Amino acid sequence: MLIKKLEANGNLCQMSLYSTGYLPGQSPRQREKRKQTTSEAKKRINERAQEWALTQKICANFVEMRDLFVCLTYAETPTNEGECLKVFHRKMRIELQKMGIEHTYIVVTSAHDMPDADTEVRLHHHLIMRGAKGEGMYKKLRDVIDRCWGLGTVDVRPLRQNEEFFRDTARYLLAQPTKKGARKYSCSRNLRPPNEPIRLRLPEAAAKEVEPPPGVVVINDERIDNEFGHYRYMVARIYDHKLFDAYWDKQRKIAAPDPWQRLQRRRYRPR
């Protein structure tokens, strides 16, 4: 049995195809070998999943060159950095509301030396924040952030993506060293969650028949076929949303039919 998993947010489309369970005819030794292979690969899969989970959140909520990448540092070591951030967010929410902008963010608190700084800087905050387009808007937002922080230096830059998506930004944020036991990042409550992935069950024989969705350009397509089954991981950029959205709606209906139909099927059991 194959599982086809489809995810899409912003211009990012990801499709994974993988075998589940044991293949018919496998010996106990083959099954044990597959267990070992799965445990070794699980760490890599978890790391990739964490990276793409953050990438999906960024793609679902932020736009290149409209939104901002911000770094906040302290002139003096704070006694309670959590309270400092709360005050900053409260001030930003009030100021941005006057400008008709909703304060939306992802924040990472990092504790390490910054090589580009003239003086020693250890504790600092990296943020992706909602911005706005318009003449002089970038300078206005930069001044607002500087005024609301007031505890040290502020570095504000337009949010960019060096790859097809914000994967490079997600990697950078996740690579930041944080305090032991602390969360890697936190988000504002109004952050839009990524779209629910679509999952379909397919027969093993369909592994080589699955085509990329329409309206996308494939960037990376990784395939592995061995004695343990099939694995495929595809990353693509959506260039035609109308064409892709029609495909997405069709796949979603196949994966999750109308609830009333499921109820009818449950009630009607032919003898």
PDB file of C-alpha atoms in Angstrom:
ATOM      1  CA  MET A   1       0.000   0.000   0.000  1.00  0.00           C
ATOM      2  CA  LEU A   2       1.242   3.481  -0.916  1.00  0.00           C
ATOM      3  CA  ILE A   3       0.432   6.756   0.841  1.00  0.00           C
ATOM      4  CA  LYS A   4       0.351   9.885  -1.312  1.00  0.00           C
ATOM      5  CA  LYS A   5       0.652  13.090   0.711  1.00  0.00           C
ATOM      6  CA  LEU A   6       0.086  16.456  -0.968  1.00  0.00           C
ATOM      7  CA  GLU A   7       0.782  19.842   0.672  1.00  0.00           C
ATOM      8  CA  ALA A   8       0.396  23.342  -0.759  1.00  0.00           C
ATOM      9  CA  ASN A   9       0.826  26.838   0.698  1.00  0.00           C
ATOM     10  CA  GLY A  10       1.536  30.028  -1.192  1.00  0.00           C
ATOM     11  CA  ASN A  11       3.553  29.037  -4.262  1.00  0.00           C
ATOM     12  CA  LEU A  12       4.980  25.937  -2.554  1.00  0.00           C
ATOM     13  CA  CYS A  13       3.783  22.449  -3.450  1.00  0.00           C
ATOM     14  CA  GLN A  14       5.156  19.261  -1.884  1.00  0.00           C
ATOM     15  CA  MET A  15       4.226  15.703  -2.720  1.00  0.00           C
ATOM     16  CA  SER A  16       5.493  12.583  -0.952  1.00  0.00           C
ATOM     17  CA  LEU A  17       4.809   8.993  -1.908  1.00  0.00           C
ATOM     18  CA  TYR A  18       5.884   6.153   0.353  1.00  0.00           C
ATOM     19  CA  SER A  19       5.194   2.488   1.113  1.00  0.00           C
ATOM     20  CA  THR A  20       3.485   1.620   4.373  1.00  0.00           C
ATOM     21  CA  GLY A  21       3.437  -1.722   6.140  1.00  0.00           C
ATOM     22  CA  TYR A  22       5.295  -4.841   5.006  1.00  0.00           C
ATOM     23  CA  LEU A  23       5.334  -6.027   1.439  1.00  0.00           C
ATOM     24  CA  PRO A  24       3.803  -9.455   0.785  1.00  0.00           C
ATOM     25  CA  GLY A  25       6.300 -12.312   0.826  1.00  0.00           C
ATOM     26  CA  GLN A  26       8.941 -10.640   3.022  1.00  0.00           C
ATOM     27  CA  SER A  27      10.866 -12.964   5.322  1.00  0.00           C
ATOM     28  CA  PRO A  28      11.361 -12.175   9.054  1.00  0.00           C
ATOM     29  CA  ARG A  29      14.971 -11.211   8.285  1.00  0.00           C
ATOM     30  CA  GLN A  30      13.856  -8.771   5.578  1.00  0.00           C
ATOM     31  CA  ARG A  31      11.285  -7.291   7.948  1.00  0.00           C
ATOM     32  CA  GLU A  32      13.897  -6.813  10.677  1.00  0.00           C
ATOM     33  CA  LYS A  33      16.262  -5.176   8.190  1.00  0.00           C
ATOM     34  CA  ARG A  34      13.495  -2.815   7.132  1.00  0.00           C
ATOM     35  CA  LYS A  35      12.875  -1.871  10.766  1.00  0.00           C
ATOM     36  CA  GLN A  36      16.549  -0.907  11.159  1.00  0.00           C
ATOM     37  CA  THR A  37      16.512   1.084   7.922  1.00  0.00           C
ATOM     38  CA  THR A  38      13.345   2.899   9.002  1.00  0.00           C
ATOM     39  CA  SER A  39      14.780   3.895  12.392  1.00  0.00           C
ATOM     40  CA  GLU A  40      17.942   5.232  10.764  1.00  0.00           C
ATOM     41  CA  ALA A  41      15.935   7.279   8.278  1.00  0.00           C
ATOM     42  CA  LYS A  42      13.438   8.532  10.874  1.00  0.00           C
ATOM     43  CA  LYS A  43      15.810  11.187  12.232  1.00  0.00           C
ATOM     44  CA  ARG A  44      16.416  12.614   8.753  1.00  0.00           C
ATOM     45  CA  ILE A  45      12.695  12.541   8.037  1.00  0.00           C
ATOM     46  CA  ASN A  46      11.896  14.350  11.312  1.00  0.00           C
ATOM     47  CA  GLU A  47      14.488  17.047  10.603  1.00  0.00           C
ATOM     48  CA  ARG A  48      13.106  17.540   7.112  1.00  0.00           C
ATOM     49  CA  ALA A  49       9.542  17.628   8.463  1.00  0.00           C
ATOM     50  CA  GLN A  50      10.458  20.318  11.022  1.00  0.00           C
ATOM     51  CA  GLU A  51      12.154  22.404   8.342  1.00  0.00           C
ATOM     52  CA  TRP A  52       9.253  22.161   5.918  1.00  0.00           C
ATOM     53  CA  ALA A  53       6.645  22.737   8.650  1.00  0.00           C
ATOM     54  CA  LEU A  54       8.171  26.150   9.352  1.00  0.00           C
ATOM     55  CA  THR A  55       8.578  26.817   5.612  1.00  0.00           C
ATOM     56  CA  GLN A  56       4.881  26.084   5.088  1.00  0.00           C
ATOM     57  CA  LYS A  57       3.932  28.527   7.870  1.00  0.00           C
ATOM     58  CA  ILE A  58       6.056  31.260   6.328  1.00  0.00           C
ATOM     59  CA  CYS A  59       4.652  30.602   2.831  1.00  0.00           C
ATOM     60  CA  ALA A  60       1.075  30.646   4.148  1.00  0.00           C
ATOM     61  CA  ASN A  61       1.434  34.004   5.934  1.00  0.00           C
ATOM     62  CA  PHE A  62       4.220  36.154   4.520  1.00  0.00           C
ATOM     63  CA  VAL A  63       5.104  37.731   1.178  1.00  0.00           C
ATOM     64  CA  GLU A  64       8.530  38.521  -0.208  1.00  0.00           C
ATOM     65  CA  MET A  65       9.492  42.256  -0.199  1.00  0.00           C
ATOM     66  CA  ARG A  66       6.239  43.249   1.524  1.00  0.00           C
ATOM     67  CA  ASP A  67       7.051  41.739   4.903  1.00  0.00           C
ATOM     68  CA  LEU A  68      10.105  42.203   7.118  1.00  0.00           C
ATOM     69  CA  PHE A  69      12.989  40.257   8.623  1.00  0.00           C
ATOM     70  CA  VAL A  70      13.956  41.906  11.919  1.00  0.00           C
ATOM     71  CA  CYS A  71      16.735  41.435  14.462  1.00  0.00           C
ATOM     72  CA  LEU A  72      16.405  42.993  17.941  1.00  0.00           C
ATOM     73  CA  THR A  73      19.419  43.209  20.238  1.00  0.00           C
ATOM     74  CA  TYR A  74      19.912  44.486  23.803  1.00  0.00           C
ATOM     75  CA  ALA A  75      22.195  47.307  24.884  1.00  0.00           C
ATOM     76  CA  GLU A  76      22.284  45.697  28.343  1.00  0.00           C
ATOM     77  CA  THR A  77      21.572  42.135  29.398  1.00  0.00           C
ATOM     78  CA  PRO A  78      17.844  41.942  30.246  1.00  0.00           C
ATOM     79  CA  THR A  79      16.554  40.464  33.487  1.00  0.00           C
ATOM     80  CA  ASN A  80      13.474  39.062  31.742  1.00  0.00           C
ATOM     81  CA  GLU A  81      13.658  38.871  27.947  1.00  0.00           C
ATOM     82  CA  GLY A  82      10.188  37.320  27.779  1.00  0.00           C
ATOM     83  CA  GLU A  83       8.620  40.386  29.374  1.00  0.00           C
ATOM     84  CA  CYS A  84      10.617  42.664  27.056  1.00  0.00           C
ATOM     85  CA  LEU A  85       9.165  40.877  24.033  1.00  0.00           C
ATOM     86  CA  LYS A  86       5.628  41.112  25.448  1.00  0.00           C
ATOM     87  CA  VAL A  87       5.965  44.874  25.859  1.00  0.00           C
ATOM     88  CA  PHE A  88       7.389  45.185  22.328  1.00  0.00           C
ATOM     89  CA  HIS A  89       4.525  43.190  20.792  1.00  0.00           C
ATOM     90  CA  ARG A  90       1.946  45.182  22.719  1.00  0.00           C
ATOM     91  CA  LYS A  91       3.385  48.496  21.484  1.00  0.00           C
ATOM     92  CA  MET A  92       3.705  47.178  17.916  1.00  0.00           C
ATOM     93  CA  ARG A  93       0.114  45.964  17.895  1.00  0.00           C
ATOM     94  CA  ILE A  94      -1.130  49.427  18.889  1.00  0.00           C
ATOM     95  CA  GLU A  95       1.082  51.304  16.408  1.00  0.00           C
ATOM     96  CA  LEU A  96       0.372  48.987  13.473  1.00  0.00           C
ATOM     97  CA  GLN A  97      -3.350  49.065  14.122  1.00  0.00           C
ATOM     98  CA  LYS A  98      -3.244  52.835  13.502  1.00  0.00           C
ATOM     99  CA  MET A  99      -1.686  52.065  10.095  1.00  0.00           C
ATOM    100  CA  GLY A 100      -4.258  49.396   9.251  1.00  0.00           C
ATOM    101  CA  ILE A 101      -1.749  46.515   9.598  1.00  0.00           C
ATOM    102  CA  GLU A 102      -2.316  43.399  11.685  1.00  0.00           C
ATOM    103  CA  HIS A 103       0.687  42.508  13.844  1.00  0.00           C
ATOM    104  CA  THR A 104       1.637  38.986  12.730  1.00  0.00           C
ATOM    105  CA  TYR A 105       4.995  37.396  13.464  1.00  0.00           C
ATOM    106  CA  ILE A 106       7.267  34.402  13.978  1.00  0.00           C
ATOM    107  CA  VAL A 107      10.037  34.937  16.555  1.00  0.00           C
ATOM    108  CA  VAL A 108      13.208  33.054  17.519  1.00  0.00           C
ATOM    109  CA  THR A 109      15.167  34.011  20.649  1.00  0.00           C
ATOM    110  CA  SER A 110      18.827  33.151  20.118  1.00  0.00           C
ATOM    111  CA  ALA A 111      21.779  33.158  22.498  1.00  0.00           C
ATOM    112  CA  HIS A 112      25.135  33.337  20.699  1.00  0.00           C
ATOM    113  CA  ASP A 113      27.731  35.869  19.604  1.00  0.00           C
ATOM    114  CA  MET A 114      26.966  37.777  16.410  1.00  0.00           C
ATOM    115  CA  PRO A 115      30.105  37.893  14.215  1.00  0.00           C
ATOM    116  CA  ASP A 116      29.097  41.096  12.407  1.00  0.00           C
ATOM    117  CA  ALA A 117      28.577  43.103  15.603  1.00  0.00           C
ATOM    118  CA  ASP A 118      31.210  45.586  16.821  1.00  0.00           C
ATOM    119  CA  THR A 119      30.519  44.640  20.436  1.00  0.00           C
ATOM    120  CA  GLU A 120      29.624  41.365  22.097  1.00  0.00           C
ATOM    121  CA  VAL A 121      25.981  40.535  21.456  1.00  0.00           C
ATOM    122  CA  ARG A 122      24.602  37.305  22.854  1.00  0.00           C
ATOM    123  CA  LEU A 123      20.863  37.338  23.510  1.00  0.00           C
ATOM    124  CA  HIS A 124      18.833  38.661  20.574  1.00  0.00           C
ATOM    125  CA  HIS A 125      15.563  38.043  18.731  1.00  0.00           C
ATOM    126  CA  HIS A 126      14.965  37.213  15.069  1.00  0.00           C
ATOM    127  CA  LEU A 127      11.494  37.992  13.762  1.00  0.00           C
ATOM    128  CA  ILE A 128       9.541  37.659  10.558  1.00  0.00           C
ATOM    129  CA  MET A 129       6.868  40.370  10.691  1.00  0.00           C
ATOM    130  CA  ARG A 130       3.933  41.496   8.607  1.00  0.00           C
ATOM    131  CA  GLY A 131       4.710  44.659   6.662  1.00  0.00           C
ATOM    132  CA  ALA A 132       2.968  46.667   3.949  1.00  0.00           C
ATOM    133  CA  LYS A 133       3.629  48.001   0.465  1.00  0.00           C
ATOM    134  CA  GLY A 134       3.464  51.658  -0.439  1.00  0.00           C
ATOM    135  CA  GLU A 135       5.625  54.710  -0.903  1.00  0.00           C
ATOM    136  CA  GLY A 136       7.778  55.342   2.174  1.00  0.00           C
ATOM    137  CA  MET A 137       6.141  52.453   4.057  1.00  0.00           C
ATOM    138  CA  TYR A 138       9.401  50.589   4.687  1.00  0.00           C
ATOM    139  CA  LYS A 139      10.967  53.620   6.431  1.00  0.00           C
ATOM    140  CA  LYS A 140       7.804  54.205   8.467  1.00  0.00           C
ATOM    141  CA  LEU A 141       7.752  50.618   9.682  1.00  0.00           C
ATOM    142  CA  ARG A 142      11.469  50.665  10.465  1.00  0.00           C
ATOM    143  CA  ASP A 143      10.998  53.794  12.593  1.00  0.00           C
ATOM    144  CA  VAL A 144       7.999  52.272  14.380  1.00  0.00           C
ATOM    145  CA  ILE A 145       9.956  49.098  15.230  1.00  0.00           C
ATOM    146  CA  ASP A 146      12.908  51.145  16.500  1.00  0.00           C
ATOM    147  CA  ARG A 147      10.626  53.302  18.659  1.00  0.00           C
ATOM    148  CA  CYS A 148       8.693  50.344  20.084  1.00  0.00           C
ATOM    149  CA  TRP A 149      11.856  48.378  20.939  1.00  0.00           C
ATOM    150  CA  GLY A 150      14.044  51.020  22.572  1.00  0.00           C
ATOM    151  CA  LEU A 151      16.296  48.495  24.346  1.00  0.00           C
ATOM    152  CA  GLY A 152      19.167  48.313  21.876  1.00  0.00           C
ATOM    153  CA  THR A 153      19.862  48.160  18.163  1.00  0.00           C
ATOM    154  CA  VAL A 154      17.325  47.240  15.508  1.00  0.00           C
ATOM    155  CA  ASP A 155      18.097  45.697  12.114  1.00  0.00           C
ATOM    156  CA  VAL A 156      15.149  45.749   9.692  1.00  0.00           C
ATOM    157  CA  ARG A 157      15.350  44.276   6.193  1.00  0.00           C
ATOM    158  CA  PRO A 158      12.779  43.343   3.540  1.00  0.00           C
ATOM    159  CA  LEU A 159      11.915  39.644   3.682  1.00  0.00           C
ATOM    160  CA  ARG A 160      13.602  37.845   0.791  1.00  0.00           C
ATOM    161  CA  GLN A 161      13.860  34.290  -0.451  1.00  0.00           C
ATOM    162  CA  ASN A 162      17.124  33.074  -1.936  1.00  0.00           C
ATOM    163  CA  GLU A 163      15.545  29.835  -3.119  1.00  0.00           C
ATOM    164  CA  GLU A 164      12.182  29.250  -4.759  1.00  0.00           C
ATOM    165  CA  PHE A 165      10.568  29.488  -1.323  1.00  0.00           C
ATOM    166  CA  PHE A 166      11.430  30.618   2.198  1.00  0.00           C
ATOM    167  CA  ARG A 167      13.236  27.354   2.913  1.00  0.00           C
ATOM    168  CA  ASP A 168      16.568  29.155   3.386  1.00  0.00           C
ATOM    169  CA  THR A 169      14.953  31.473   5.972  1.00  0.00           C
ATOM    170  CA  ALA A 170      13.418  28.517   7.817  1.00  0.00           C
ATOM    171  CA  ARG A 171      16.798  26.766   7.875  1.00  0.00           C
ATOM    172  CA  TYR A 172      18.477  29.879   9.252  1.00  0.00           C
ATOM    173  CA  LEU A 173      15.939  30.286  12.044  1.00  0.00           C
ATOM    174  CA  LEU A 174      16.037  26.607  13.036  1.00  0.00           C
ATOM    175  CA  ALA A 175      19.845  26.660  13.100  1.00  0.00           C
ATOM    176  CA  GLN A 176      19.872  29.414  15.727  1.00  0.00           C
ATOM    177  CA  PRO A 177      21.113  28.109  19.111  1.00  0.00           C
ATOM    178  CA  THR A 178      18.470  28.464  21.797  1.00  0.00           C
ATOM    179  CA  LYS A 179      18.349  27.831  25.515  1.00  0.00           C
ATOM    180  CA  LYS A 180      18.141  24.198  26.568  1.00  0.00           C
ATOM    181  CA  GLY A 181      14.545  23.037  26.604  1.00  0.00           C
ATOM    182  CA  ALA A 182      13.259  26.212  24.906  1.00  0.00           C
ATOM    183  CA  ARG A 183      11.023  26.102  21.864  1.00  0.00           C
ATOM    184  CA  LYS A 184      12.744  26.698  18.553  1.00  0.00           C
ATOM    185  CA  TYR A 185      10.281  29.428  17.607  1.00  0.00           C
ATOM    186  CA  SER A 186       6.947  30.911  18.625  1.00  0.00           C
ATOM    187  CA  CYS A 187       4.181  32.533  16.588  1.00  0.00           C
ATOM    188  CA  SER A 188       1.469  35.097  17.042  1.00  0.00           C
ATOM    189  CA  ARG A 189      -2.001  33.660  17.629  1.00  0.00           C
ATOM    190  CA  ASN A 190      -3.346  35.227  14.456  1.00  0.00           C
ATOM    191  CA  LEU A 191      -0.868  33.306  12.308  1.00  0.00           C
ATOM    192  CA  ARG A 192      -2.788  31.399   9.680  1.00  0.00           C
ATOM    193  CA  PRO A 193      -2.173  27.637   9.954  1.00  0.00           C
ATOM    194  CA  PRO A 194      -0.929  25.894   6.794  1.00  0.00           C
ATOM    195  CA  ASN A 195      -3.470  24.043   4.694  1.00  0.00           C
ATOM    196  CA  GLU A 196      -4.292  20.541   5.862  1.00  0.00           C
ATOM    197  CA  PRO A 197      -2.372  18.024   3.749  1.00  0.00           C
ATOM    198  CA  ILE A 198      -4.282  15.666   1.476  1.00  0.00           C
ATOM    199  CA  ARG A 199      -3.578  11.946   1.967  1.00  0.00           C
ATOM    200  CA  LEU A 200      -4.584   9.229  -0.480  1.00  0.00           C
ATOM    201  CA  ARG A 201      -4.059   5.473  -0.419  1.00  0.00           C
ATOM    202  CA  LEU A 202      -2.795   3.913  -3.641  1.00  0.00           C
ATOM    203  CA  PRO A 203      -1.779   0.393  -4.677  1.00  0.00           C
ATOM    204  CA  GLU A 204       1.952  -0.378  -4.857  1.00  0.00           C
ATOM    205  CA  ALA A 205       1.688  -0.800  -8.619  1.00  0.00           C
ATOM    206  CA  ALA A 206       0.777   2.896  -8.978  1.00  0.00           C
ATOM    207  CA  ALA A 207       4.204   4.101  -7.768  1.00  0.00           C
ATOM    208  CA  LYS A 208       5.540   4.824 -11.277  1.00  0.00           C
ATOM    209  CA  GLU A 209       2.244   6.187 -12.591  1.00  0.00           C
ATOM    210  CA  VAL A 210       1.918   9.180 -10.261  1.00  0.00           C
ATOM    211  CA  GLU A 211       2.533  12.412 -12.168  1.00  0.00           C
ATOM    212  CA  PRO A 212       3.292  15.899 -10.764  1.00  0.00           C
ATOM    213  CA  PRO A 213       0.192  18.060 -10.242  1.00  0.00           C
ATOM    214  CA  PRO A 214      -0.810  20.349 -13.119  1.00  0.00           C
ATOM    215  CA  GLY A 215       0.220  24.010 -12.954  1.00  0.00           C
ATOM    216  CA  VAL A 216       3.560  23.413 -11.209  1.00  0.00           C
ATOM    217  CA  VAL A 217       7.255  23.493 -12.099  1.00  0.00           C
ATOM    218  CA  VAL A 218       9.174  20.654 -10.432  1.00  0.00           C
ATOM    219  CA  ILE A 219      12.308  21.831  -8.603  1.00  0.00           C
ATOM    220  CA  ASN A 220      13.379  18.623  -6.895  1.00  0.00           C
ATOM    221  CA  ASP A 221      12.157  15.057  -7.430  1.00  0.00           C
ATOM    222  CA  GLU A 222      13.813  12.390  -5.280  1.00  0.00           C
ATOM    223  CA  ARG A 223      12.926   8.727  -5.873  1.00  0.00           C
ATOM    224  CA  ILE A 224      14.058   5.539  -4.158  1.00  0.00           C
ATOM    225  CA  ASP A 225      12.898   2.049  -5.141  1.00  0.00           C
ATOM    226  CA  ASN A 226      14.326  -0.926  -3.269  1.00  0.00           C
ATOM    227  CA  GLU A 227      13.370  -4.240  -1.671  1.00  0.00           C
ATOM    228  CA  PHE A 228      11.539  -2.407   1.114  1.00  0.00           C
ATOM    229  CA  GLY A 229       9.161  -0.502  -1.158  1.00  0.00           C
ATOM    230  CA  HIS A 230       8.916   2.912  -2.801  1.00  0.00           C
ATOM    231  CA  TYR A 231       9.757   6.435  -1.676  1.00  0.00           C
ATOM    232  CA  ARG A 232       9.364   9.676  -3.595  1.00  0.00           C
ATOM    233  CA  TYR A 233       9.647  13.272  -2.448  1.00  0.00           C
ATOM    234  CA  MET A 234       8.842  16.122  -4.820  1.00  0.00           C
ATOM    235  CA  VAL A 235       9.086  19.888  -4.326  1.00  0.00           C
ATOM    236  CA  ALA A 236       7.516  22.205  -6.917  1.00  0.00           C
ATOM    237  CA  ARG A 237       6.578  25.843  -7.483  1.00  0.00           C
ATOM    238  CA  ILE A 238       2.974  26.641  -8.391  1.00  0.00           C
ATOM    239  CA  TYR A 239       2.888  28.953 -11.433  1.00  0.00           C
ATOM    240  CA  ASP A 240      -0.784  28.502 -12.427  1.00  0.00           C
ATOM    241  CA  HIS A 241      -2.961  28.662  -9.301  1.00  0.00           C
ATOM    242  CA  LYS A 242      -6.228  28.280 -11.211  1.00  0.00           C
ATOM    243  CA  LEU A 243      -5.098  24.996 -12.748  1.00  0.00           C
ATOM    244  CA  PHE A 244      -3.562  23.721  -9.522  1.00  0.00           C
ATOM    245  CA  ASP A 245      -6.542  24.740  -7.337  1.00  0.00           C
ATOM    246  CA  ALA A 246      -8.898  22.702  -9.549  1.00  0.00           C
ATOM    247  CA  TYR A 247      -6.619  19.679  -9.117  1.00  0.00           C
ATOM    248  CA  TRP A 248      -6.367  20.293  -5.340  1.00  0.00           C
ATOM    249  CA  ASP A 249     -10.161  20.432  -4.931  1.00  0.00           C
ATOM    250  CA  LYS A 250     -10.560  17.206  -6.904  1.00  0.00           C
ATOM    251  CA  GLN A 251      -7.923  15.392  -4.809  1.00  0.00           C
ATOM    252  CA  ARG A 252      -9.499  16.668  -1.585  1.00  0.00           C
ATOM    253  CA  LYS A 253     -12.919  15.303  -2.593  1.00  0.00           C
ATOM    254  CA  ILE A 254     -11.381  11.917  -3.387  1.00  0.00           C
ATOM    255  CA  ALA A 255      -9.522  11.839  -0.054  1.00  0.00           C
ATOM    256  CA  ALA A 256     -12.436  13.063   2.080  1.00  0.00           C
ATOM    257  CA  PRO A 257     -15.891  12.624   0.511  1.00  0.00           C
ATOM    258  CA  ASP A 258     -18.896  14.550   1.741  1.00  0.00           C
ATOM    259  CA  PRO A 259     -19.603  13.693   5.455  1.00  0.00           C
ATOM    260  CA  TRP A 260     -23.279  13.010   4.649  1.00  0.00           C
ATOM    261  CA  GLN A 261     -22.219  10.425   2.057  1.00  0.00           C
ATOM    262  CA  ARG A 262     -20.006   8.714   4.638  1.00  0.00           C
ATOM    263  CA  LEU A 263     -22.942   8.624   7.085  1.00  0.00           C
ATOM    264  CA  GLN A 264     -25.203   7.103   4.429  1.00  0.00           C
ATOM    265  CA  ARG A 265     -22.605   4.457   3.659  1.00  0.00           C
ATOM    266  CA  ARG A 266     -22.389   3.627   7.349  1.00  0.00           C
ATOM    267  CA  ARG A 267     -26.176   3.246   7.640  1.00  0.00           C
ATOM    268  CA  TYR A 268     -26.655   1.238   4.481  1.00  0.00           C
ATOM    269  CA  ARG A 269     -25.101  -2.207   4.769  1.00  0.00           C
ATOM    270  CA  PRO A 270     -26.284  -4.584   2.035  1.00  0.00           C
ATOM    271  CA  ARG A 271     -26.695  -8.184   3.077  1.00  0.00           C
TER     272      ARG A 271
END
